[in-house]
Amino acid sequence: MIGNAWLMIAFPLVGAFILLVFNRFTNRWGHLLGVAMSLASFVVAVLAFVELLGFGEEERRRAVHLYEFIPGMVDMGLLIDPLSISFALLITGVGSLIHIYSIGYMAHDEHRRRFFSYLNLFVAAMLLLVLADNYVGLFIGWEGVGLASYLLIGFWQFKPSAATAAKKAFVVNRVGDFGLLVGMFVIWTTFGTLTFKGLGEQIAPGTENGTMLAIGLLLLLGACGKSAQLPLQSWLLDAMEGPTPVSALIHAATMVTAGVYLVVRSGAFFFPEGSGAALAVAIVGAATLLAGAIIGCAKDDIKKGLAGSTMSQIGYMMLGAGLGPAGYAFAIGHLITHGFFKADMFLGAGSVMHGMNDEVDMRKYGALRKVMPVTFVTFFIGYLAIIGFPLLSGYFTKDGIIETAVHHQPILGWLAVLGAGITGFYMSRMVFMTFFGEKRWADDVHPHESPLVMTVPLMILSLGSIFLGGYLILSNRLLDWLTPAVGAPAVRPEFHFTSVPGLATLALVAVGAIIAWIKYGRVPVPAVQPRGSFLTTFARRDLYGDALNESLFMRPGQWLTRLAVFFDNRGIDGVVNGLAAGIGGSSGRLRRIQTGFARTYALSILIGAALLTGALLFVGNI
């Protein structure tokens, strides 16, 4: 099956093609085809995974040649190894559950068939990104998910806010894509190859120079754009304008994790451990996890609160990836478990919206646990996982990142501990405002539990949120699995149940949850958002990220554009138009001496001859 791994990409791509080309003729069964294509891709991924397990550790990097792509530069091929197949299982598995959920969520949308075509297109592009054996194929998939995300975020084009959010995501991601593209140019110029295998053979472990640092920083810029890390995070919260399954697919299990994949796959450019590029990755991750957590504290929109949480959790993954092989297993482990518990919560939020007439303001919820018991239980499990409740998935993966970070980068590690405490507060706030307290919804709203086609995926995702983290991290199962793809750390990390950072994390999480209960669980929640302090306003406005971008980039860009237009009109066009006007004016004046009378021309010849004769006589006398 590894030799036919291209089928993983082909199935959803064919599904997207059929649904887009045959248009309205597939309206009745198009959603079923979309689900079938995603499930078929998942089956291929599982079979390839099982086959890969049958090889010895040193043989678990299998190349699949497809065709000659760019002669003299790169062939198109796939790399099936523990890292890529782990991502493929996550993308197709969680992606298929989201497809199934969407059958119920989008049941009344007249363009449901087109929605499923975009979902299929997104899955195909994401699979190409993680399975390609070279940076060119990765970049094609990278741009493919950018296109698909634009289409999905702006799916409800009749909403100006959705169209604006799609354009914003597209533009901000182009900034990161520029960094990735320039990094690829530098890699090709320096090493003469863009294949992962070829680069692995040329780059000596432990070497670092200015070029390697530049490549690492350029790749980091690309990762920041796709994974919504500082300073390219501004698009993520606005992207919540898309349908909720889009948020679950893009912002939980797939697109936003592409940056983490890029950093881990390109680990050779971030060595040796503690190098400038690796340190930059860790700093960006630590800063982003705090920024996302602070933003999440002040959001009343349930989806935007989860978006701030996503930004924060990806920051934890980037922090782990910046620690090198010692943190790779925890970073990828958290990426996988996050795909489950965050998809669980996003889809749970969609279930709440489904029963609340698409209301997203948590101040208009309350007491929903009584009327939506399945949604409540599954959402609550995801909540416990993300705050790191002992023995649930997030406890093993996130606390593993924190402990490793405290050991290698103490300042950043303790900042991650602080971020975990803030996570305990804002996630508890979300649960208390949504499911506890007194009901605060309007009289014409009749909340109800979602149908099975929506709740069954929630149940499956919640099971992964409970058990997956411990299975991956304990006994270093994931570390041993990933070693052939990403290398082995100098010292094998171990998860400790009673480490000082771990106990401090649990204590701060408990404090955060208690504060949230005092402020939002024990007392009535105001129907109108209080004004709040400066810090509250700071968080509500996304840490003034949009204002900063407007001041630093948009307004100077406008001035530069106006200057360019002025220079073009008065400079370039002025010279061309002035020259044309001068020639035209001179021609008009010269035309006046062409009278058409012979006597005038004879007089002109006589005067000219006289002047010429006088001049010659004058020169001769001199």
XYZ file of C-alpha atoms in Angstrom, residues 14-622:
609
model
C -11.211 13.304 -7.352
C -14.104 13.976 -4.992
C -13.516 17.727 -5.196
C -13.238 17.522 -8.992
C -16.523 15.628 -9.404
C -18.444 17.904 -7.042
C -17.145 21.089 -8.666
C -17.375 20.030 -12.320
C -20.735 18.282 -12.223
C -22.149 21.066 -10.096
C -25.890 20.885 -9.296
C -26.225 17.348 -10.678
C -24.502 16.111 -7.503
C -26.569 18.155 -5.051
C -28.576 15.165 -3.779
C -25.618 12.905 -3.031
C -22.573 15.189 -3.178
C -22.135 15.294 0.610
C -22.068 11.482 0.725
C -19.396 11.390 -1.980
C -17.304 13.904 -0.034
C -17.486 11.759 3.101
C -16.716 8.571 1.142
C -13.610 10.084 -0.468
C -12.255 11.252 2.888
C -12.926 7.862 4.489
C -11.245 6.081 1.548
C -8.164 8.232 2.084
C -8.237 7.318 5.786
C -8.353 3.600 4.940
C -5.306 3.970 2.671
C -3.480 5.851 5.459
C -4.253 3.091 7.975
C -3.060 0.364 5.593
C 0.141 2.287 4.839
C 0.686 2.758 8.580
C 0.271 -0.959 9.244
C 2.676 -1.779 6.413
C 5.221 0.704 7.773
C 5.008 -0.976 11.171
C 6.152 -4.186 9.513
C 9.556 -2.693 8.608
C 12.515 -2.429 10.920
C 13.223 0.936 12.496
C 16.044 1.733 10.068
C 13.787 0.984 7.065
C 10.840 3.168 7.993
C 11.617 5.892 5.464
C 10.076 4.778 2.181
C 10.322 6.905 -0.966
C 7.561 6.697 -3.589
C 8.595 8.125 -6.954
C 5.683 9.492 -8.988
C 7.001 11.358 -12.043
C 9.625 13.798 -13.303
C 8.374 17.209 -12.284
C 10.950 19.950 -12.938
C 13.816 18.501 -15.007
C 17.171 19.121 -13.408
C 15.659 20.337 -10.163
C 13.178 17.982 -8.540
C 10.982 14.967 -9.219
C 7.562 14.621 -7.697
C 7.528 11.936 -5.046
C 6.195 11.043 -1.641
C 8.022 10.292 1.593
C 6.246 7.782 3.797
C 7.900 7.809 7.199
C 6.677 7.920 10.816
C 6.283 11.698 10.788
C 4.333 11.997 7.537
C 2.095 8.978 8.191
C 1.243 10.320 11.671
C 0.029 13.535 10.092
C -1.805 11.617 7.364
C -3.701 9.576 9.962
C -4.647 12.718 11.862
C -5.732 14.634 8.762
C -7.824 11.849 7.287
C -9.160 10.475 10.575
C -10.253 13.696 12.241
C -11.053 15.151 8.816
C -13.470 12.300 8.089
C -15.247 12.826 11.417
C -15.628 16.510 10.550
C -17.012 15.541 7.133
C -19.604 13.299 8.821
C -20.517 16.010 11.340
C -20.964 18.482 8.464
C -23.767 16.342 6.987
C -25.957 17.420 9.889
C -24.525 20.893 10.452
C -24.883 21.972 6.802
C -28.109 20.028 6.167
C -30.143 23.125 5.366
C -27.510 24.990 3.376
C -28.421 25.167 -0.305
C -24.730 25.053 -1.274
C -23.824 22.015 0.845
C -22.399 20.160 -2.169
C -19.935 22.999 -2.837
C -18.947 23.037 0.840
C -17.997 19.361 0.709
C -16.006 19.910 -2.478
C -13.940 22.535 -0.665
C -13.458 20.195 2.308
C -12.173 17.483 -0.027
C -9.881 19.946 -1.779
C -8.485 21.047 1.563
C -7.791 17.476 2.709
C -6.041 16.662 -0.584
C -3.827 19.748 -0.387
C -2.950 19.108 3.261
C -1.993 15.526 2.490
C 0.275 16.660 -0.342
C 1.913 19.105 2.049
C 2.849 16.447 4.611
C 3.548 13.549 2.228
C 5.739 15.309 -0.383
C 9.400 14.300 -0.320
C 10.661 17.761 -1.307
C 10.042 21.424 -0.627
C 8.461 22.059 -4.040
C 5.696 19.512 -3.447
C 5.336 20.792 0.103
C 4.952 24.341 -1.228
C 2.267 23.297 -3.727
C 0.297 21.713 -0.892
C 1.060 24.755 1.256
C -0.529 27.053 -1.314
C -3.357 24.584 -1.868
C -4.459 24.737 1.763
C -4.181 28.520 1.546
C -6.585 28.544 -1.391
C -8.964 26.050 0.221
C -8.969 27.970 3.506
C -9.830 31.154 1.596
C -12.764 29.389 -0.036
C -13.973 27.834 3.229
C -13.588 30.883 5.475
C -15.474 32.990 2.933
C -17.978 30.251 2.114
C -20.920 32.419 3.201
C -20.013 35.158 0.728
C -23.241 37.056 1.387
C -21.764 38.115 4.748
C -19.329 41.025 4.266
C -17.508 39.985 7.452
C -16.864 36.496 6.029
C -15.574 37.859 2.716
C -13.288 40.294 4.566
C -12.005 37.559 6.896
C -11.178 35.296 3.926
C -9.229 38.058 2.210
C -7.406 38.885 5.430
C -6.364 35.269 5.954
C -5.204 35.034 2.353
C -3.121 38.237 2.487
C -1.504 37.572 5.875
C -0.585 34.047 4.829
C 1.101 35.417 1.691
C 3.585 37.208 3.960
C 4.592 33.917 5.535
C 4.565 32.176 2.151
C 7.061 34.734 0.863
C 9.434 33.736 3.660
C 9.065 30.044 2.814
C 9.594 30.703 -0.892
C 12.759 32.772 -0.349
C 14.000 30.098 2.047
C 13.554 27.523 -0.716
C 15.543 29.748 -3.102
C 18.398 29.953 -0.588
C 18.301 26.178 -0.005
C 18.523 25.488 -3.749
C 21.306 28.041 -4.270
C 23.323 26.688 -1.351
C 22.803 22.934 -1.613
C 21.584 22.357 -5.168
C 18.676 20.175 -4.042
C 15.225 20.592 -2.534
C 14.588 16.969 -1.558
C 14.560 16.072 2.114
C 16.757 13.048 1.500
C 19.316 15.013 -0.499
C 19.521 17.729 2.120
C 19.889 15.149 4.868
C 22.938 13.737 3.085
C 24.577 17.148 2.588
C 23.985 18.921 5.893
C 26.453 17.795 8.514
C 24.862 17.464 11.958
C 25.765 20.239 14.350
C 26.969 22.726 11.735
C 25.684 26.274 11.789
C 26.571 29.387 9.847
C 24.922 32.541 8.638
C 23.240 30.819 5.715
C 21.770 28.088 7.914
C 20.491 30.725 10.337
C 18.915 32.708 7.479
C 17.202 29.593 6.109
C 15.888 28.714 9.556
C 14.463 32.201 10.131
C 12.858 32.289 6.673
C 11.219 28.908 7.279
C 10.066 30.174 10.678
C 8.416 33.150 8.966
C 6.497 30.730 6.756
C 5.500 28.685 9.789
C 4.283 31.789 11.638
C 1.946 32.696 8.789
C 0.348 29.276 8.456
C 0.217 28.504 12.188
C -0.966 31.984 13.288
C 2.060 32.683 15.444
C 3.294 36.146 16.370
C 3.559 38.459 14.479
C 1.306 36.911 11.776
C -1.551 35.818 14.032
C -4.103 38.502 13.178
C -6.063 36.410 10.647
C -6.985 33.527 12.931
C -9.740 35.029 15.072
C -11.452 36.675 12.098
C -11.418 33.308 10.324
C -14.167 32.175 12.719
C -16.614 33.759 10.245
C -16.572 30.499 8.290
C -18.901 27.570 9.124
C -17.980 25.853 12.387
C -16.752 22.592 10.744
C -14.208 24.767 8.914
C -12.928 26.010 12.247
C -12.606 22.434 13.487
C -10.784 21.274 10.359
C -8.481 24.230 9.729
C -7.893 25.464 13.258
C -7.658 22.204 15.169
C -6.157 19.319 13.224
C -4.691 20.499 9.935
C -3.743 23.871 8.485
C -2.561 25.628 11.634
C -0.350 22.656 12.466
C 1.453 22.890 9.108
C 3.964 25.332 10.561
C 4.900 22.861 13.295
C 5.349 20.164 10.646
C 7.594 22.481 8.607
C 9.843 23.229 11.578
C 10.164 19.580 12.613
C 10.676 18.341 9.042
C 13.334 21.040 8.517
C 15.062 20.271 11.809
C 18.514 20.165 10.176
C 18.352 23.937 9.666
C 17.632 24.540 13.348
C 20.604 22.594 14.704
C 22.630 22.477 16.816
C 20.234 22.534 19.705
C 20.097 26.024 21.165
C 21.111 27.669 17.869
C 19.778 31.087 16.924
C 17.021 29.742 14.679
C 15.903 27.123 17.211
C 15.884 29.715 19.982
C 13.778 32.001 17.763
C 11.228 29.194 17.296
C 11.030 28.648 21.046
C 10.682 32.375 21.796
C 7.939 32.809 19.201
C 6.104 29.802 20.647
C 6.342 31.069 24.246
C 5.229 34.585 23.285
C 2.310 33.262 21.237
C 1.041 30.855 23.871
C 0.799 33.734 26.319
C -0.759 36.106 23.778
C -3.390 33.581 22.718
C -4.248 32.754 26.334
C -4.679 36.439 27.225
C -6.925 36.995 24.197
C -9.045 33.990 25.157
C -9.752 35.496 28.583
C -11.827 38.372 27.187
C -13.815 36.817 24.335
C -17.563 36.341 24.691
C -17.839 34.784 21.204
C -17.405 31.063 21.903
C -15.651 30.388 18.591
C -13.238 33.302 18.990
C -12.434 32.123 22.502
C -11.532 28.725 21.062
C -9.514 30.448 18.313
C -7.417 32.243 20.932
C -6.978 28.870 22.598
C -5.805 27.348 19.300
C -3.268 30.127 18.855
C -2.005 29.438 22.386
C -1.818 25.648 22.009
C 0.067 25.911 18.709
C 2.470 28.140 20.648
C 3.127 25.219 22.999
C 3.870 23.011 19.993
C 6.261 25.591 18.524
C 7.986 25.868 21.890
C 8.458 22.102 21.951
C 9.696 22.070 18.335
C 12.215 24.781 19.202
C 13.804 22.455 21.755
C 15.043 20.040 19.083
C 14.732 16.232 19.274
C 14.244 16.453 23.025
C 10.943 18.231 22.464
C 9.822 16.832 19.101
C 7.871 13.887 20.510
C 5.996 16.086 22.980
C 5.321 18.728 20.314
C 3.964 16.213 17.792
C 2.129 14.378 20.564
C 0.427 17.594 21.617
C -0.356 18.322 17.973
C -2.111 14.961 17.621
C -4.026 15.125 20.897
C -4.911 18.784 20.254
C -6.419 17.693 16.952
C -8.825 15.532 18.924
C -9.793 17.673 21.897
C -9.885 20.972 19.988
C -11.930 19.475 17.146
C -14.173 18.055 19.882
C -14.677 21.522 21.375
C -15.090 23.348 18.065
C -17.692 20.849 16.925
C -19.234 21.055 20.390
C -19.471 24.823 19.957
C -21.125 24.186 16.604
C -23.593 21.855 18.297
C -24.421 24.606 20.803
C -24.898 27.092 17.963
C -27.068 24.567 16.128
C -29.403 24.430 19.100
C -29.254 28.176 19.795
C -30.209 29.570 16.372
C -26.525 30.244 15.503
C -26.003 32.447 18.560
C -22.277 32.717 19.451
C -22.412 35.086 22.441
C -21.808 33.058 25.600
C -23.566 35.742 27.647
C -26.797 34.493 26.033
C -26.217 30.842 26.953
C -26.243 29.339 30.444
C -27.541 26.040 31.861
C -27.211 24.255 28.514
C -25.935 21.114 30.205
C -29.541 20.294 31.098
C -30.887 20.411 27.531
C -27.754 19.304 25.615
C -26.272 16.530 27.773
C -24.189 14.781 25.073
C -22.710 18.038 23.838
C -21.958 19.047 27.415
C -20.226 15.801 28.389
C -18.076 15.651 25.241
C -17.197 19.356 25.431
C -16.345 18.976 29.117
C -13.969 16.107 28.333
C -12.224 18.294 25.750
C -12.051 21.065 28.349
C -10.413 18.770 30.907
C -7.927 17.606 28.281
C -6.855 21.096 27.234
C -6.334 22.389 30.764
C -4.176 19.359 31.516
C -6.402 17.490 33.964
C -4.396 14.510 35.276
C -4.405 11.380 33.106
C -6.211 12.981 30.163
C -4.434 13.542 26.841
C -3.375 17.149 27.328
C -1.878 16.354 30.712
C 0.782 14.145 29.163
C 1.592 16.160 26.043
C 1.400 19.767 27.256
C 3.013 19.061 30.621
C 5.727 17.138 28.769
C 6.490 20.245 26.705
C 6.551 22.398 29.849
C 8.880 20.068 31.743
C 11.273 19.756 28.806
C 11.236 23.526 28.268
C 11.999 24.233 31.937
C 14.979 21.893 31.652
C 16.394 23.393 28.401
C 15.085 26.996 28.407
C 14.047 27.776 32.002
C 12.629 31.270 31.389
C 10.498 30.128 28.479
C 9.472 27.018 30.397
C 8.146 28.984 33.364
C 6.317 31.334 31.005
C 4.634 28.208 29.629
C 3.620 27.313 33.210
C 2.022 30.749 33.531
C 0.240 30.210 30.221
C -1.200 26.941 31.547
C -2.653 28.800 34.534
C -4.296 31.354 32.237
C -5.636 28.450 30.149
C -7.283 27.051 33.259
C -9.043 30.391 33.755
C -10.340 31.177 30.270
C -11.401 27.628 29.440
C -13.238 27.311 32.781
C -14.864 30.679 32.063
C -16.114 29.305 28.750
C -17.569 26.164 30.325
C -19.253 28.030 33.195
C -20.765 30.708 30.927
C -22.066 28.138 28.440
C -23.259 25.155 30.455
C -23.745 26.317 34.061
C -25.655 29.031 35.883
C -29.153 30.162 34.986
C -30.485 30.186 31.436
C -29.982 33.513 29.686
C -31.345 32.802 26.210
C -34.253 34.623 24.596
C -37.817 33.323 24.772
C -37.901 32.495 21.064
C -34.817 30.255 21.352
C -35.440 26.573 22.039
C -32.085 24.798 22.594
C -32.023 21.088 21.874
C -29.550 18.266 21.444
C -28.022 17.775 18.004
C -28.769 14.685 15.863
C -26.611 11.568 16.026
C -24.745 12.430 12.840
C -23.285 15.344 14.815
C -22.974 13.838 18.289
C -21.324 10.526 17.321
C -18.191 12.296 15.965
C -18.115 14.247 19.253
C -18.109 10.971 21.206
C -15.267 9.500 19.149
C -13.184 12.668 19.463
C -13.768 12.770 23.221
C -12.441 9.211 23.537
C -9.207 10.298 21.858
C -9.117 13.272 24.234
C -9.119 10.853 27.165
C -6.765 8.042 26.213
C -4.511 9.085 23.326
C -2.021 11.263 25.221
C -1.055 8.667 27.789
C -0.670 5.977 25.142
C 1.654 8.115 23.011
C 3.843 9.568 25.758
C 4.194 6.856 28.394
C 7.028 4.405 27.673
C 8.185 6.871 24.966
C 6.079 5.145 22.320
C 5.815 8.246 20.124
C 9.480 9.153 20.635
C 10.623 5.724 19.486
C 8.186 5.818 16.563
C 9.382 9.233 15.330
C 13.114 8.626 15.791
C 13.753 7.304 12.238
C 12.240 10.505 10.827
C 13.454 13.240 13.177
C 16.446 11.737 14.969
C 17.043 10.702 18.543
C 17.753 13.177 21.368
C 21.056 13.004 23.204
C 19.178 12.204 26.414
C 15.839 10.412 26.261
C 13.171 12.603 27.876
C 10.855 11.026 30.386
C 7.461 12.111 31.648
C 7.417 12.595 35.419
C 4.136 12.655 37.313
C 5.572 14.589 40.257
C 8.016 17.024 38.660
C 8.205 20.555 40.091
C 7.046 22.220 36.825
C 4.202 19.700 36.538
C 2.967 20.273 40.086
C 3.275 24.042 39.650
C 1.254 23.777 36.435
C -1.535 21.831 38.138
C -1.611 24.324 40.994
C -1.916 27.319 38.672
C -4.568 25.586 36.563
C -6.585 24.928 39.721
C -6.209 28.576 40.781
C -7.347 29.736 37.335
C -10.400 27.457 37.428
C -11.330 28.656 40.940
C -11.094 32.316 39.895
C -13.288 31.580 36.881
C -15.862 29.885 39.137
C -15.913 32.870 41.491
C -16.384 35.358 38.629
C -18.640 33.383 36.275
C -19.948 30.234 37.941
C -21.006 31.413 41.382
C -22.634 34.716 40.391
C -24.990 35.688 37.552
C -23.283 36.604 34.282
C -24.182 40.134 33.068
C -26.183 40.144 29.837
C -24.128 43.094 28.573
C -20.365 42.951 28.409
C -18.898 45.132 31.205
C -16.524 47.867 30.147
C -13.585 46.305 31.956
C -10.101 47.599 32.647
C -7.406 48.595 30.201
C -6.099 45.024 30.231
C -9.564 43.698 29.389
C -9.849 46.098 26.455
C -6.330 45.135 25.422
C -7.375 41.478 25.239
C -10.735 42.172 23.573
C -8.949 44.002 20.777
C -6.596 41.076 20.200
C -3.656 42.864 21.853
C -4.078 45.657 19.278
C -2.597 43.395 16.622
C -4.778 44.885 13.881
C -4.005 48.434 15.007
C -0.295 47.644 14.998
C -0.451 46.167 11.499
C -2.434 49.175 10.338
C 0.111 51.603 11.776
C 3.244 49.765 10.689
C 2.179 48.357 7.329
C -1.195 49.501 6.010
C -0.848 53.288 6.394
C 2.813 53.422 5.273
C 1.724 51.204 2.388
C -1.007 53.674 1.498
C 1.473 56.548 1.592
C 3.919 54.600 -0.542
C 1.137 53.810 -2.996
C 0.108 57.463 -3.222
C 3.746 58.479 -3.723
C 4.148 55.865 -6.452
C 0.971 57.062 -8.168
C 2.146 60.698 -7.976
C 5.584 59.782 -9.358
C 3.969 57.724 -12.096
C 1.536 60.490 -13.078
C 3.862 63.460 -12.756
C 7.187 61.766 -13.372
C 7.050 58.861 -15.822
C 3.758 59.829 -17.468
C 4.721 63.516 -17.203
C 7.926 63.014 -19.209
C 6.189 60.903 -21.858
C 3.188 63.194 -22.123
C 5.391 66.310 -22.049
C 7.557 64.999 -24.862
C 4.474 64.162 -26.888
C 2.977 67.594 -26.196
C 6.269 69.319 -27.168
C 6.478 67.492 -30.470
C 2.801 68.140 -31.135
C 3.176 71.858 -30.357
C 6.278 72.246 -32.489
C 4.562 70.478 -35.362
C 1.638 72.851 -35.067
C 3.872 75.910 -35.257
C 5.927 74.559 -38.159
C 2.737 73.752 -40.004
C 1.832 77.458 -40.120
C 4.715 78.292 -42.510
C 3.378 75.803 -45.038
C 1.040 78.313 -46.784
C 0.792 76.642 -50.213
C 1.746 79.847 -52.150
C 4.730 79.631 -54.563
C 5.607 83.288 -54.046
C 6.032 82.711 -50.320
C 8.354 79.768 -50.865
C 10.385 81.802 -53.505
C 10.752 84.679 -51.063
C 11.926 82.245 -48.383
C 14.529 80.785 -50.762
C 15.740 84.291 -51.695
C 16.076 85.346 -48.054
C 17.868 82.120 -47.164
C 20.291 82.465 -50.100
C 21.015 86.066 -49.156
C 21.703 85.140 -45.555
C 23.956 82.260 -46.619
C 25.906 84.471 -49.087
C 26.344 87.171 -46.448
C 27.601 84.652 -43.955
C 30.155 83.240 -46.411
C 31.426 86.725 -47.313
C 31.721 87.588 -43.630
C 33.687 84.454 -42.852
C 35.946 85.018 -45.876
C 36.876 88.542 -44.781
C 37.822 87.275 -41.344
